[in-house]
Short mmCIF file of C-alpha atoms in Angstrom, two decimals:
data_model
loop_
_atom_site.label_atom_id
_atom_site.label_comp_id
_atom_site.label_asym_id
_atom_site.label_seq_id
_atom_site.Cartn_x
_atom_site.Cartn_y
_atom_site.Cartn_z
CA UNK A 18 -94.75 7.68 59.16
CA UNK A 19 -92.35 6.86 57.79
CA UNK A 20 -88.57 5.04 58.58
CA UNK A 21 -86.70 8.74 58.14
CA UNK A 22 -88.83 10.05 60.23
CA UNK A 23 -88.63 6.91 62.88
CA UNK A 24 -84.76 7.21 63.11
CA UNK A 25 -83.98 10.66 63.03
CA UNK A 26 -86.49 10.86 66.59
CA UNK A 27 -83.98 7.69 68.55
CA UNK A 28 -80.98 9.50 66.97
CA UNK A 29 -82.64 12.96 67.96
CA UNK A 30 -83.58 10.72 71.90
CA UNK A 31 -80.02 8.99 71.94
CA UNK A 32 -78.41 12.17 72.08
CA UNK A 33 -80.70 14.20 74.67
CA UNK A 34 -79.81 11.09 76.65
CA UNK A 35 -76.55 11.15 76.52
CA UNK A 36 -76.18 14.91 76.85
CA UNK A 37 -78.42 14.90 79.93
CA UNK A 38 -75.99 12.18 80.95
CA UNK A 39 -72.16 13.82 80.47
CA UNK A 40 -73.83 17.01 82.37
CA UNK A 41 -75.31 14.31 85.27
CA UNK A 42 -71.72 12.76 85.18
CA UNK A 43 -69.57 15.65 84.21
CA UNK A 44 -68.44 16.51 88.00
CA UNK A 45 -67.74 13.36 88.72
CA UNK A 46 -64.15 12.65 89.13
CA UNK A 47 -64.13 9.41 87.69
CA UNK A 48 -60.76 7.02 89.30
CA UNK A 49 -57.12 6.39 87.69
CA UNK A 50 -56.74 2.04 87.73
CA UNK A 51 -53.36 3.40 87.32
CA UNK A 52 -52.72 5.91 89.68
CA UNK A 53 -52.46 4.45 93.84
CA UNK A 54 -53.57 8.24 94.71
CA UNK A 55 -49.82 8.89 95.77
CA UNK A 56 -49.36 11.38 93.57
CA UNK A 57 -49.38 14.85 94.06
CA UNK A 58 -49.26 15.97 90.38
CA UNK A 59 -48.23 14.88 87.45
CA UNK A 60 -46.85 16.67 84.21
CA UNK A 61 -46.83 15.33 80.71
CA UNK A 62 -44.05 17.00 78.61
CA UNK A 63 -43.33 19.88 80.13
CA UNK A 64 -41.31 23.52 80.68
CA UNK A 65 -39.99 25.08 83.82
CA UNK A 66 -38.15 28.73 83.87
CA UNK A 67 -36.67 29.04 87.11
CA UNK A 68 -35.39 32.64 87.89
CA UNK A 69 -33.13 33.98 90.21
CA UNK A 70 -33.17 36.63 93.26
CA UNK A 71 -33.07 39.38 90.16
CA UNK A 72 -36.26 37.95 88.17
CA UNK A 73 -32.85 36.40 85.36
CA UNK A 74 -32.67 32.43 84.51
CA UNK A 75 -31.13 30.48 86.68
CA UNK A 76 -32.23 27.17 85.20
CA UNK A 77 -34.65 25.71 83.15
CA UNK A 78 -35.69 22.06 82.77
CA UNK A 79 -37.67 19.81 80.13
CA UNK A 80 -38.43 15.99 80.76
CA UNK A 81 -41.82 14.09 79.49
CA UNK A 82 -42.68 13.48 82.74
CA UNK A 83 -42.08 14.46 86.26
CA UNK A 84 -43.70 13.20 89.05
CA UNK A 85 -44.40 14.41 92.86
CA UNK A 86 -45.09 12.01 95.14
CA UNK A 87 -47.22 12.37 97.87
CA UNK A 88 -46.59 10.44 100.69
CA UNK A 89 -42.62 11.71 101.12
CA UNK A 90 -42.57 15.08 99.46
CA UNK A 91 -39.81 13.48 96.76
CA UNK A 92 -40.01 14.41 93.11
CA UNK A 93 -39.32 11.69 89.98
CA UNK A 94 -38.39 13.05 86.89
CA UNK A 95 -37.81 11.00 83.37
CA UNK A 96 -35.22 11.89 80.60
CA UNK A 97 -34.78 15.82 82.10
CA UNK A 98 -32.93 18.22 80.36
CA UNK A 99 -31.92 20.86 82.14
CA UNK A 100 -30.29 24.52 80.92
CA UNK A 101 -28.33 25.95 82.37
CA UNK A 102 -27.33 29.51 81.35
CA UNK A 103 -24.17 31.02 81.72
CA UNK A 104 -22.77 35.08 82.00
CA UNK A 105 -23.35 35.40 78.85
CA UNK A 106 -26.53 33.72 78.52
CA UNK A 107 -25.23 30.59 76.36
CA UNK A 108 -26.59 27.45 77.91
CA UNK A 109 -25.04 24.50 79.42
CA UNK A 110 -26.76 21.38 79.20
CA UNK A 111 -26.95 18.97 81.92
CA UNK A 112 -29.36 15.12 80.65
CA UNK A 113 -29.65 12.10 81.58
CA UNK A 114 -31.64 8.58 81.78
CA UNK A 115 -33.98 9.75 85.83
CA UNK A 116 -34.04 12.31 88.32
CA UNK A 117 -34.59 12.67 91.53
CA UNK A 118 -34.76 15.65 93.89
CA UNK A 119 -35.49 15.17 97.52
CA UNK A 120 -38.33 16.64 100.02
CA UNK A 121 -36.87 20.14 100.79
CA UNK A 122 -35.16 20.64 97.24
CA UNK A 123 -31.57 20.33 98.28
CA UNK A 124 -30.28 16.86 96.46
CA UNK A 125 -30.66 16.46 92.96
CA UNK A 126 -30.07 12.99 92.12
CA UNK A 127 -28.98 12.32 88.48
CA UNK A 128 -28.79 9.03 87.44
CA UNK A 129 -28.19 6.77 84.27
CA UNK A 130 -26.18 8.27 81.57
CA UNK A 131 -25.45 11.71 82.95
CA UNK A 132 -23.58 14.06 80.86
CA UNK A 133 -23.46 17.53 80.96
CA UNK A 134 -22.75 19.85 77.66
CA UNK A 135 -20.81 23.53 77.33
CA UNK A 136 -22.64 25.53 75.04
CA UNK A 137 -22.43 25.42 71.65
CA UNK A 138 -21.13 28.86 71.08
CA UNK A 139 -17.49 30.07 69.19
CA UNK A 140 -16.07 31.33 72.83
CA UNK A 141 -16.57 29.14 74.71
CA UNK A 142 -14.51 25.85 74.46
CA UNK A 143 -15.56 22.12 74.12
CA UNK A 144 -16.43 20.62 77.14
CA UNK A 145 -17.85 17.63 78.18
CA UNK A 146 -18.83 15.33 80.80
CA UNK A 147 -20.26 11.94 81.80
CA UNK A 148 -20.54 9.75 83.99
CA UNK A 149 -23.92 7.46 85.54
CA UNK A 150 -24.53 9.13 89.02
CA UNK A 151 -24.43 12.61 90.15
CA UNK A 152 -25.55 14.09 93.18
CA UNK A 153 -26.00 17.83 92.73
CA UNK A 154 -26.65 20.15 95.28
CA UNK A 155 -28.32 23.48 94.29
CA UNK A 156 -28.15 25.78 97.77
CA UNK A 157 -24.57 25.04 97.52
CA UNK A 158 -23.41 25.27 94.87
CA UNK A 159 -22.38 22.34 94.62
CA UNK A 160 -21.80 18.86 92.51
CA UNK A 161 -20.18 15.21 93.13
CA UNK A 162 -20.42 11.46 92.12
CA UNK A 163 -19.02 8.21 93.95
CA UNK A 164 -18.94 6.46 90.12
CA UNK A 165 -15.96 7.11 87.05
CA UNK A 166 -16.39 10.83 85.56
CA UNK A 167 -14.73 11.22 82.77
CA UNK A 168 -14.31 14.91 81.24
CA UNK A 169 -13.23 16.56 77.84
CA UNK A 170 -12.30 19.83 77.34
CA UNK A 171 -9.77 20.47 73.54
CA UNK A 172 -6.18 18.65 73.82
CA UNK A 173 -7.10 16.98 77.67
CA UNK A 174 -8.69 13.99 78.62
CA UNK A 175 -9.12 13.71 82.72
CA UNK A 176 -11.59 10.76 83.71
CA UNK A 177 -11.67 9.41 88.03
CA UNK A 178 -13.35 7.87 90.32
CA UNK A 179 -14.97 10.08 92.62
CA UNK A 180 -15.89 14.13 91.64
CA UNK A 181 -16.63 16.72 92.79
CA UNK A 182 -17.72 20.72 91.69
CA UNK A 183 -17.81 23.74 92.94
CA UNK A 184 -19.61 25.70 90.94
CA UNK A 185 -19.68 29.12 92.46
CA UNK A 186 -15.43 28.68 92.14
CA UNK A 187 -15.55 26.90 89.08
CA UNK A 188 -13.25 24.43 90.81
CA UNK A 189 -13.58 20.49 90.41
CA UNK A 190 -11.57 18.54 91.69
CA UNK A 191 -11.27 14.06 90.85
CA UNK A 192 -10.86 12.09 94.38
CA UNK A 193 -9.07 9.19 93.01
CA UNK A 194 -7.73 6.29 90.24
CA UNK A 195 -7.36 9.98 88.49
CA UNK A 196 -5.68 10.19 85.26
CA UNK A 197 -4.60 13.16 82.48
CA UNK A 198 -3.55 12.17 78.73
CA UNK A 199 -3.20 15.98 77.23
CA UNK A 200 -3.24 16.08 72.73
CA UNK A 201 -1.17 18.73 71.32
CA UNK A 202 -2.84 21.17 69.45
CA UNK A 203 -1.59 21.18 65.28
#
């Protein structure tokens, strides 16, 4: 028997044995060493498009990581980007370092480097706001912050501690320590 035949036979036997082992264990779920089983599901590098009652986009969410906790049914999101279409289909962008959604979905808490930016189109004045924390109540069409919020538009910068926004009637209110600076356009 030559050595090539012997080696070929051993390799064939090893391949058959490993194939049999894989088929035998294919239905077994191996526990993840880093997961204590407290998550219902985890999404990586995803995009979710939510539709309104008429089937039109109401919100799009993109993020590298989303985890839904089994014990309290809350959801955490890493560096979320929310795209919120206006009436013309242009998207406002809302970002933060982290996001947290209550079990009932009635509260979205954004924390760390929260920023909101208007669509980059000629028909919309460039508008931005910045804060460290924002609570969004989507079912009530409102958002609030207890911290410092800075809002900028062409010719104007406003800031204050405490902020309330009503997206239904497009009004906002600073609650204390309000400062407004007007910059004339030339």
